[in-house]
Amino acid sequence: MVARIGQADGLSVLSGSVAGMDVREAALRWVRTWAVAWPAQDIDALVALQTEDGIHWASMFRPYRGRQGLRSYLAESFEEESVPARCWFADPAVSEAGASAEYWAHCVFNGDPVTVSGVTILVFDADGLVSEARDYSDVQKGHHPVPAHIRSDADSRPALVPDSFVPPLALVTEDFRLVPLQPEHNVSDHAAWMGSIEHIRRTPGFVGRDWPPIGGMALGLNLGDLRRHADEFVSRTAFTYTVLDPSTGEVIGCVYLKPPSRAGSDVDVLSWVRADRAHLDAPLHTAVLTWLTSAWPFTAINYAPRGAE
């Protein structure tokens, strides 16, 4: 379907640029959030990407206005899904005007498997929030193979969890909050481990490893690592969670769920906390281990024990 984009309906056109805002970063944030939040049916995460008065066009004649309008549309859509969707997003195409994001999804509507393919055209405000989104999609019966240009490199590796499993988007306790590690955590994540290199290298599971590097790493290189972790989460080949202070939102640690390195294990798990939060290392280990055994499909977990918990 060819997108009709113009001023006849009184809305914005896809022209011009937003000074001081990185359109590519905004588009990548949108893609990565949708790739994780759609299967989880996390309406709050998706609504937070849009401006308060933004407009989401589900089709040329179906505008949903404001965050409440988008919330209503998402609730209606998710109600039709018999099981959580699996979705893939291509690298967004970006210009000064905005961005477009192509996607492919395997859904089950009222018990019938379907493939939804489409593209969403995005306009951002100065803060990187979506002021206008126009979605153009097609629905076909059955689950059709994902085109090669949409699948990421990580998709060629085996998934760490079954297709039917939806990875949790948070673990919250009184002492910390775990959420998927994203590029926007870069500055705080970089500061957290750079200031605790020796401490982390002595942490169970990290002894003898080459990370963190003794000499540290530039902020830009760290951003590349975070982007890789975010892509792995989307492709379900590995899951990395940042550990946040529940009061300040600062990064105080990290948890990694990786493919098993030895026979008989379902998953390898690593975790660290900042040196000034060393007292949380054992409680984090206990909470994560309990979480993995109760909320994840793992039975054999390779996670270095702590001395006293």
Tab-separated table of C-alpha atoms in Angstrom:
chain	number	residue	atom	x	y	z
A	1	MET	CA	0.000	0.000	0.000
A	2	VAL	CA	1.337	3.452	-0.857
A	3	ALA	CA	1.266	5.878	2.032
A	4	ARG	CA	-0.776	9.029	1.498
A	5	ILE	CA	1.063	11.696	3.426
A	6	GLY	CA	0.124	15.319	3.064
A	7	GLN	CA	-1.648	18.311	4.559
A	8	ALA	CA	-5.149	17.687	3.239
A	9	ASP	CA	-6.255	16.306	6.576
A	10	GLY	CA	-4.696	19.143	8.554
A	11	LEU	CA	-1.916	16.958	9.923
A	12	SER	CA	1.826	17.273	9.608
A	13	VAL	CA	3.842	16.214	6.583
A	14	LEU	CA	7.011	14.168	6.682
A	15	SER	CA	9.349	17.043	5.899
A	16	GLY	CA	11.878	19.105	7.789
A	17	SER	CA	14.112	18.069	10.650
A	18	VAL	CA	14.057	18.437	14.396
A	19	ALA	CA	17.037	20.456	15.561
A	20	GLY	CA	19.168	18.901	18.262
A	21	MET	CA	17.458	15.492	18.124
A	22	ASP	CA	19.063	12.317	16.786
A	23	VAL	CA	16.347	10.852	14.567
A	24	ARG	CA	18.140	7.518	14.230
A	25	GLU	CA	18.422	7.055	17.997
A	26	ALA	CA	14.737	7.910	18.392
A	27	ALA	CA	13.796	5.441	15.653
A	28	LEU	CA	15.945	2.674	17.134
A	29	ARG	CA	14.391	3.263	20.551
A	30	TRP	CA	10.929	2.971	18.995
A	31	VAL	CA	11.820	-0.255	17.143
A	32	ARG	CA	13.487	-1.908	20.130
A	33	THR	CA	10.667	-0.982	22.469
A	34	TRP	CA	8.003	-2.311	20.120
A	35	ALA	CA	9.979	-5.508	19.483
A	36	VAL	CA	9.968	-6.284	23.211
A	37	ALA	CA	6.704	-4.690	24.362
A	38	TRP	CA	4.435	-6.030	21.615
A	39	PRO	CA	4.886	-9.711	22.609
A	40	ALA	CA	4.606	-8.691	26.258
A	41	GLN	CA	1.504	-6.599	25.496
A	42	ASP	CA	3.072	-3.820	27.561
A	43	ILE	CA	0.755	-0.941	26.716
A	44	ASP	CA	2.461	1.503	29.099
A	45	ALA	CA	5.850	1.065	27.406
A	46	LEU	CA	4.367	1.637	23.953
A	47	VAL	CA	2.274	4.635	24.961
A	48	ALA	CA	5.329	6.251	26.578
A	49	LEU	CA	6.958	6.506	23.127
A	50	GLN	CA	4.300	8.985	21.947
A	51	THR	CA	3.749	12.645	22.781
A	52	GLU	CA	0.745	13.541	24.917
A	53	ASP	CA	-1.128	14.868	21.871
A	54	GLY	CA	0.396	12.547	19.270
A	55	ILE	CA	-1.649	10.795	16.603
A	56	HIS	CA	-1.433	7.119	15.656
A	57	TRP	CA	-3.019	6.163	12.353
A	58	ALA	CA	-3.937	2.474	12.400
A	59	SER	CA	-5.002	3.013	8.778
A	60	MET	CA	-5.636	6.008	6.550
A	61	PHE	CA	-9.078	6.463	8.076
A	62	ARG	CA	-8.511	5.394	11.698
A	63	PRO	CA	-6.689	8.103	13.681
A	64	TYR	CA	-6.210	7.496	17.399
A	65	ARG	CA	-5.501	10.830	19.033
A	66	GLY	CA	-3.428	11.399	22.153
A	67	ARG	CA	-1.938	8.845	24.484
A	68	GLN	CA	-5.364	7.724	25.628
A	69	GLY	CA	-6.369	7.100	22.032
A	70	LEU	CA	-3.278	4.974	21.434
A	71	ARG	CA	-3.913	3.133	24.691
A	72	SER	CA	-7.448	2.274	23.554
A	73	TYR	CA	-6.221	1.064	20.161
A	74	LEU	CA	-3.557	-1.172	21.710
A	75	ALA	CA	-6.025	-2.635	24.211
A	76	GLU	CA	-8.434	-3.464	21.374
A	77	SER	CA	-5.661	-5.034	19.308
A	78	PHE	CA	-4.188	-7.132	22.109
A	79	GLU	CA	-7.630	-8.416	23.056
A	80	GLU	CA	-7.837	-10.060	19.615
A	81	GLU	CA	-4.572	-11.963	20.122
A	82	SER	CA	-5.175	-15.500	21.386
A	83	VAL	CA	-1.480	-15.877	22.267
A	84	PRO	CA	1.340	-13.311	22.457
A	85	ALA	CA	2.715	-12.306	19.074
A	86	ARG	CA	6.235	-12.894	17.820
A	87	CYS	CA	7.531	-9.909	15.898
A	88	TRP	CA	10.589	-8.770	13.993
A	89	PHE	CA	11.637	-5.276	12.922
A	90	ALA	CA	14.036	-4.240	10.183
A	91	ASP	CA	16.652	-1.585	10.808
A	92	PRO	CA	14.690	1.692	10.496
A	93	ALA	CA	15.131	3.854	7.413
A	94	VAL	CA	15.942	7.357	8.612
A	95	SER	CA	16.028	10.809	7.026
A	96	GLU	CA	15.888	14.370	8.314
A	97	ALA	CA	12.127	14.115	7.975
A	98	GLY	CA	11.585	11.149	10.252
A	99	ALA	CA	11.804	7.395	9.929
A	100	SER	CA	10.048	4.302	8.662
A	101	ALA	CA	10.158	0.916	10.360
A	102	GLU	CA	9.256	-2.283	8.526
A	103	TYR	CA	7.956	-5.187	10.610
A	104	TRP	CA	6.769	-8.795	10.394
A	105	ALA	CA	4.660	-10.519	13.044
A	106	HIS	CA	3.298	-13.999	13.668
A	107	CYS	CA	0.000	-13.626	15.498
A	108	VAL	CA	-2.940	-15.804	16.423
A	109	PHE	CA	-6.274	-14.002	16.136
A	110	ASN	CA	-9.231	-15.838	17.662
A	111	GLY	CA	-7.372	-19.126	17.292
A	112	ASP	CA	-6.275	-18.594	13.674
A	113	PRO	CA	-2.554	-18.097	12.863
A	114	VAL	CA	-1.855	-15.059	10.695
A	115	THR	CA	1.131	-13.080	9.490
A	116	VAL	CA	0.975	-9.307	9.813
A	117	SER	CA	3.488	-7.417	7.684
A	118	GLY	CA	3.770	-3.691	7.350
A	119	VAL	CA	5.613	-0.447	7.823
A	120	THR	CA	5.101	2.401	10.267
A	121	ILE	CA	6.070	5.931	9.255
A	122	LEU	CA	7.183	8.060	12.191
A	123	VAL	CA	7.514	11.777	12.902
A	124	PHE	CA	9.313	12.827	16.094
A	125	ASP	CA	9.289	15.921	18.270
A	126	ALA	CA	12.375	17.627	19.706
A	127	ASP	CA	12.459	15.144	22.603
A	128	GLY	CA	12.466	12.089	20.344
A	129	LEU	CA	8.832	11.201	21.071
A	130	VAL	CA	6.447	10.246	18.276
A	131	SER	CA	4.158	13.109	17.306
A	132	GLU	CA	2.618	11.193	14.419
A	133	ALA	CA	2.710	7.541	13.366
A	134	ARG	CA	1.084	6.067	10.269
A	135	ASP	CA	0.822	2.300	10.076
A	136	TYR	CA	0.308	0.451	6.792
A	137	SER	CA	-0.098	-3.303	7.077
A	138	ASP	CA	-1.334	-6.454	5.397
A	139	VAL	CA	-2.661	-9.645	7.001
A	140	GLN	CA	-2.226	-13.104	5.473
A	141	LYS	CA	-3.457	-16.464	6.764
A	142	GLY	CA	-0.798	-18.713	8.283
A	143	HIS	CA	2.685	-18.020	9.593
A	144	HIS	CA	4.986	-17.128	6.711
A	145	PRO	CA	8.821	-17.060	6.890
A	146	VAL	CA	10.412	-13.817	8.002
A	147	PRO	CA	12.207	-12.077	5.106
A	148	ALA	CA	15.986	-12.082	5.386
A	149	HIS	CA	16.257	-8.286	5.376
A	150	ILE	CA	14.077	-8.082	8.501
A	151	ARG	CA	15.787	-10.769	10.570
A	152	SER	CA	18.875	-9.606	12.461
A	153	ASP	CA	22.202	-11.443	12.497
A	154	ALA	CA	21.317	-12.726	15.960
A	155	ASP	CA	18.211	-14.418	14.556
A	156	SER	CA	20.431	-17.044	12.932
A	157	ARG	CA	21.400	-18.304	16.391
A	158	PRO	CA	19.063	-20.602	18.343
A	159	ALA	CA	16.589	-18.883	20.636
A	160	LEU	CA	17.267	-19.295	24.342
A	161	VAL	CA	13.574	-19.740	25.185
A	162	PRO	CA	10.590	-21.410	23.454
A	163	ASP	CA	8.533	-19.428	20.951
A	164	SER	CA	5.546	-19.482	23.307
A	165	PHE	CA	7.451	-17.834	26.167
A	166	VAL	CA	7.222	-14.069	26.725
A	167	PRO	CA	10.324	-12.746	28.543
A	168	PRO	CA	9.437	-10.684	31.635
A	169	LEU	CA	10.103	-6.962	31.329
A	170	ALA	CA	10.820	-6.324	35.003
A	171	LEU	CA	11.763	-7.754	38.367
A	172	VAL	CA	11.125	-5.398	41.262
A	173	THR	CA	12.211	-5.699	44.902
A	174	GLU	CA	12.717	-3.179	47.684
A	175	ASP	CA	16.432	-2.978	46.862
A	176	PHE	CA	16.550	-2.958	43.063
A	177	ARG	CA	14.592	-3.022	39.831
A	178	LEU	CA	15.560	-5.065	36.760
A	179	VAL	CA	14.544	-3.931	33.264
A	180	PRO	CA	15.932	-4.835	29.815
A	181	LEU	CA	19.253	-3.089	29.191
A	182	GLN	CA	18.823	-0.463	26.471
A	183	PRO	CA	21.106	2.097	24.767
A	184	GLU	CA	19.571	4.909	26.804
A	185	HIS	CA	21.216	3.386	29.894
A	186	ASN	CA	24.666	3.909	28.369
A	187	VAL	CA	26.005	6.777	30.484
A	188	SER	CA	24.856	5.342	33.810
A	189	ASP	CA	25.859	1.780	32.867
A	190	HIS	CA	29.306	2.920	31.741
A	191	ALA	CA	29.879	4.853	34.964
A	192	ALA	CA	28.669	1.913	37.063
A	193	TRP	CA	31.120	-0.687	35.805
A	194	MET	CA	34.003	1.688	35.029
A	195	GLY	CA	34.052	2.673	38.697
A	196	SER	CA	33.949	-0.952	39.859
A	197	ILE	CA	36.293	-2.842	37.524
A	198	GLU	CA	38.387	-4.595	40.171
A	199	HIS	CA	35.307	-5.387	42.252
A	200	ILE	CA	33.490	-6.945	39.282
A	201	ARG	CA	36.540	-8.965	38.241
A	202	ARG	CA	36.511	-10.540	41.728
A	203	THR	CA	32.777	-11.294	41.577
A	204	PRO	CA	31.856	-15.009	41.233
A	205	GLY	CA	31.378	-15.812	37.571
A	206	PHE	CA	33.693	-13.047	36.334
A	207	VAL	CA	36.972	-14.341	37.783
A	208	GLY	CA	39.352	-15.124	34.917
A	209	ARG	CA	37.185	-13.463	32.276
A	210	ASP	CA	38.331	-10.647	29.982
A	211	TRP	CA	35.386	-8.422	30.929
A	212	PRO	CA	35.391	-5.871	32.312
A	213	PRO	CA	38.656	-4.826	30.644
A	214	ILE	CA	41.254	-3.644	33.151
A	215	GLY	CA	41.849	-0.469	31.167
A	216	GLY	CA	38.178	0.355	30.798
A	217	MET	CA	36.352	1.230	27.592
A	218	ALA	CA	35.265	4.399	25.811
A	219	LEU	CA	31.648	5.480	26.211
A	220	GLY	CA	30.993	5.043	22.484
A	221	LEU	CA	32.223	1.449	22.499
A	222	ASN	CA	30.047	0.716	25.506
A	223	LEU	CA	27.068	2.022	23.543
A	224	GLY	CA	27.834	-0.543	20.846
A	225	ASP	CA	27.725	-3.293	23.457
A	226	LEU	CA	24.370	-2.067	24.751
A	227	ARG	CA	22.927	-2.020	21.249
A	228	ARG	CA	24.086	-5.604	20.754
A	229	HIS	CA	22.464	-6.678	24.025
A	230	ALA	CA	19.217	-4.962	23.006
A	231	ASP	CA	19.231	-6.761	19.654
A	232	GLU	CA	19.852	-10.105	21.372
A	233	PHE	CA	16.850	-9.499	23.630
A	234	VAL	CA	14.653	-8.902	20.589
A	235	SER	CA	15.935	-12.024	18.808
A	236	ARG	CA	15.599	-14.003	22.073
A	237	THR	CA	19.138	-15.373	21.811
A	238	ALA	CA	20.229	-13.781	25.115
A	239	PHE	CA	18.677	-11.498	27.725
A	240	THR	CA	20.470	-8.701	29.551
A	241	TYR	CA	18.844	-6.725	32.356
A	242	THR	CA	20.180	-3.567	33.908
A	243	VAL	CA	19.861	-3.343	37.698
A	244	LEU	CA	18.499	0.034	38.789
A	245	ASP	CA	18.253	1.769	42.131
A	246	PRO	CA	14.458	1.894	42.699
A	247	SER	CA	14.672	5.412	44.139
A	248	THR	CA	17.101	7.196	41.807
A	249	GLY	CA	16.983	5.110	38.636
A	250	GLU	CA	20.781	4.878	38.611
A	251	VAL	CA	22.406	1.761	37.186
A	252	ILE	CA	23.853	-0.242	40.077
A	253	GLY	CA	24.476	-3.567	38.342
A	254	CYS	CA	23.631	-5.942	35.525
A	255	VAL	CA	22.296	-9.477	34.956
A	256	TYR	CA	23.089	-11.570	31.867
A	257	LEU	CA	21.198	-14.646	30.651
A	258	LYS	CA	23.320	-16.375	28.008
A	259	PRO	CA	23.289	-19.627	26.011
A	260	PRO	CA	24.672	-22.517	28.082
A	261	SER	CA	28.414	-23.083	27.874
A	262	ARG	CA	28.317	-26.658	29.150
A	263	ALA	CA	26.240	-29.752	28.571
A	264	GLY	CA	23.332	-30.272	30.930
A	265	SER	CA	22.608	-26.565	31.473
A	266	ASP	CA	19.726	-24.536	30.059
A	267	VAL	CA	21.258	-21.113	30.616
A	268	ASP	CA	24.397	-19.370	31.877
A	269	VAL	CA	23.745	-16.500	34.278
A	270	LEU	CA	26.116	-13.737	35.367
A	271	SER	CA	25.456	-10.757	37.609
A	272	TRP	CA	27.404	-7.903	39.154
A	273	VAL	CA	26.737	-4.865	41.292
A	274	ARG	CA	28.722	-1.681	41.817
A	275	ALA	CA	31.454	-1.724	44.445
A	276	ASP	CA	29.483	0.692	46.622
A	277	ARG	CA	26.504	-1.714	46.495
A	278	ALA	CA	28.515	-4.879	47.225
A	279	HIS	CA	26.086	-5.797	50.007
A	280	LEU	CA	23.424	-6.361	47.306
A	281	ASP	CA	25.396	-9.014	45.417
A	282	ALA	CA	24.016	-11.986	47.381
A	283	PRO	CA	20.420	-10.643	47.589
A	284	LEU	CA	20.486	-10.027	43.829
A	285	HIS	CA	21.727	-13.576	43.226
A	286	THR	CA	18.961	-15.010	45.421
A	287	ALA	CA	16.232	-12.906	43.798
A	288	VAL	CA	17.375	-13.691	40.255
A	289	LEU	CA	17.704	-17.419	40.928
A	290	THR	CA	14.204	-17.524	42.421
A	291	TRP	CA	12.873	-15.527	39.466
A	292	LEU	CA	14.503	-17.822	36.909
A	293	THR	CA	13.128	-20.974	38.507
A	294	SER	CA	9.606	-19.600	38.948
A	295	ALA	CA	9.012	-17.312	35.958
A	296	TRP	CA	11.319	-18.680	33.252
A	297	PRO	CA	11.380	-22.053	31.428
A	298	PHE	CA	14.759	-23.081	32.868
A	299	THR	CA	15.416	-26.149	35.019
A	300	ALA	CA	19.231	-26.374	34.894
A	301	ILE	CA	20.750	-22.972	35.666
A	302	ASN	CA	24.501	-22.348	35.627
A	303	TYR	CA	24.907	-19.396	38.027
A	304	ALA	CA	28.020	-19.087	40.188
A	305	PRO	CA	26.975	-19.397	43.862
A	306	ARG	CA	27.714	-16.737	46.453
A	307	GLY	CA	29.583	-17.495	49.662
A	308	ALA	CA	26.816	-16.485	52.045
A	309	GLU	CA	23.230	-15.678	51.127
